[in-house]
């Protein structure tokens, strides 16, 4: 009959041969036999345990042992009464056989000395938590899946009797019957969404998939919004060193270097459920740092987080957040596999700080609440490769039954309260009240610039009036069709008139979906209007009233552009898109611009206009980029990966009046990098080259800025048309320290100011043939004298909305109308 020792060895060998180590890549499996070193007899009931751990086992009657764990340390110790303990090294994450021979011992009573601990007892526990982070992190698993239920609710808080009696709310006073006064701030639920989904994870290669099976939203019918109400974009992993909340880097209480940011206290030990746990309380070492205050319960065996309750400490350098609290519970769904099973979050948002003074009316704010629960866990069961294929992380796989109330009554993890049950009906009722729709239209106008008027929207309102030296007073009226006209086609146009040039400007066009999945859009436009060449895409548009109000120099370098354009945009998957465009442009100088070239006789010849016919191919890629989309426009929520844009343009001489043959190649990389306690870094790299012979309006006119408003992607001390190249490369870098230094100065700490530094540089060249193609005007230059550079230091979060930057221009100081120092303002509203 086969002995137990042989059986253990056979089992270990079989596991190796079957290749199961790939499924348990971080599991340490040990087996062996313990014997008397002198007699060779097997020793039963010997304790075998990992050093600095509670994971262990005992030998059986024949002296054999075997166990496996995710929580291996670097050695095991064998101990038994009457024998000297022995420590043996272990290779982690391996299958191995370790036989141990113990030496008999003589019994001697040693002196016992009791001393106070040399360190904070909480540190010993915290050290083990950090050591086991990788093991306890769910991403250690080769695969897992679960069912997720998310409920998100927004409530208007500080609802007083005086507030409910305001004349503004009389048309829908019935909603105040739903006010809940059990909280410290009486609140009125105004929005709620529920989502049920299945989430899948694979470690190698790392892949996440979420299939949203049901979504129920009060007040919003938008699939792109529904995607973000699932689990993928709402989940925070406590085992990460830094938690990105409100776009800020908060230090996790169990970060690797947590002791540099937190004070810890061991205050209790007790059962939490069926697990014995240690209670650690924590608070930030310094006020206004992005850290938490709260408590966590740590399992005494695996050193996994069993439960954590935390909030943002008072005084943290964060805007508009009165309070924030999170509670997470973890459970051991399988042996040594801890998973998040419940997640609760509450945030109190307020634009104006509520002072709480009794003689002042409280300021209305918003509660945001999120409740999530997880169940039906499946661990280390990989699905077919085809299941994980595809770029989409979130898939809308809506179950038709989810449209009914019975579906949610059966499938939601947490029953709704009586108040929550009324939210859907209340919001649907409010949407039918004309006065409420009027209020919504006003808010929509402020945000979008367009005022809805049935099937048409008028605007943008901020372009109705502007002023410049070329047009004088400019008046403009624009409109576009609304979603009530069509959700697949949009027409738009405008008419403008200048009182100085006495010219009408206009545009008319439209775009429409050929298909929505995939996203394929066809656009066709015509316009005749003035443009500011050499202006960044981030600047105020030329006819914006703010562009007129904040100018630092007269606006007289404009170009009249007549343009026909047709384009096709295709999104291949979220984050990757391409476009093809055909355009014909006719450019005429206005103001101080002129087009002078040498004719065949070598004499100057003034041109009234130049024309181009061009095909432009473009592409853009950002890995795991996400959007919130309206019917036609989309807002990118970005990604932690860089974006890459490329563009290839080909000019065609003789085609529909085109004057030039040329090839234009442009590329751009942009990236925002989270740097933990150092804030974040943002950089942009541009490069391009133009092949052919072209006049200056068609070359690379480097983006300047002639307003007092700071432009992120322009040179703020450079004038329009100041530098022109046919080959160039530029780098923009900004480091936002988020108060890293100011938080250590008492005065600045109270002001909650934040530091930002930046540098911008461009290098380029201009071939002689392009200089000769058209005469450069006196205020135009190339970069033959070396790179142009400027550096800046700024303070942001002034009054929570302003940024002030001081900019130093480093060279080309002999150019006309330039200064070596400049101050710029910027509206910058962030948390």
mmCIF file of C-alpha atoms in Angstrom, residues 25 48 333 380 489 568 749:
data_model
loop_
_atom_site.group_PDB
_atom_site.id
_atom_site.type_symbol
_atom_site.label_atom_id
_atom_site.label_comp_id
_atom_site.label_asym_id
_atom_site.label_seq_id
_atom_site.Cartn_x
_atom_site.Cartn_y
_atom_site.Cartn_z
ATOM 1 C CA UNK A 25 0.672 31.762 -10.470
ATOM 2 C CA UNK A 48 4.828 23.972 10.539
ATOM 3 C CA UNK A 333 -15.339 34.252 -0.946
ATOM 4 C CA UNK A 380 -9.858 31.430 -11.392
ATOM 5 C CA UNK A 489 -29.234 64.915 -38.683
ATOM 6 C CA UNK A 568 -16.420 61.658 -43.201
ATOM 7 C CA UNK A 749 -2.718 76.623 3.492
#
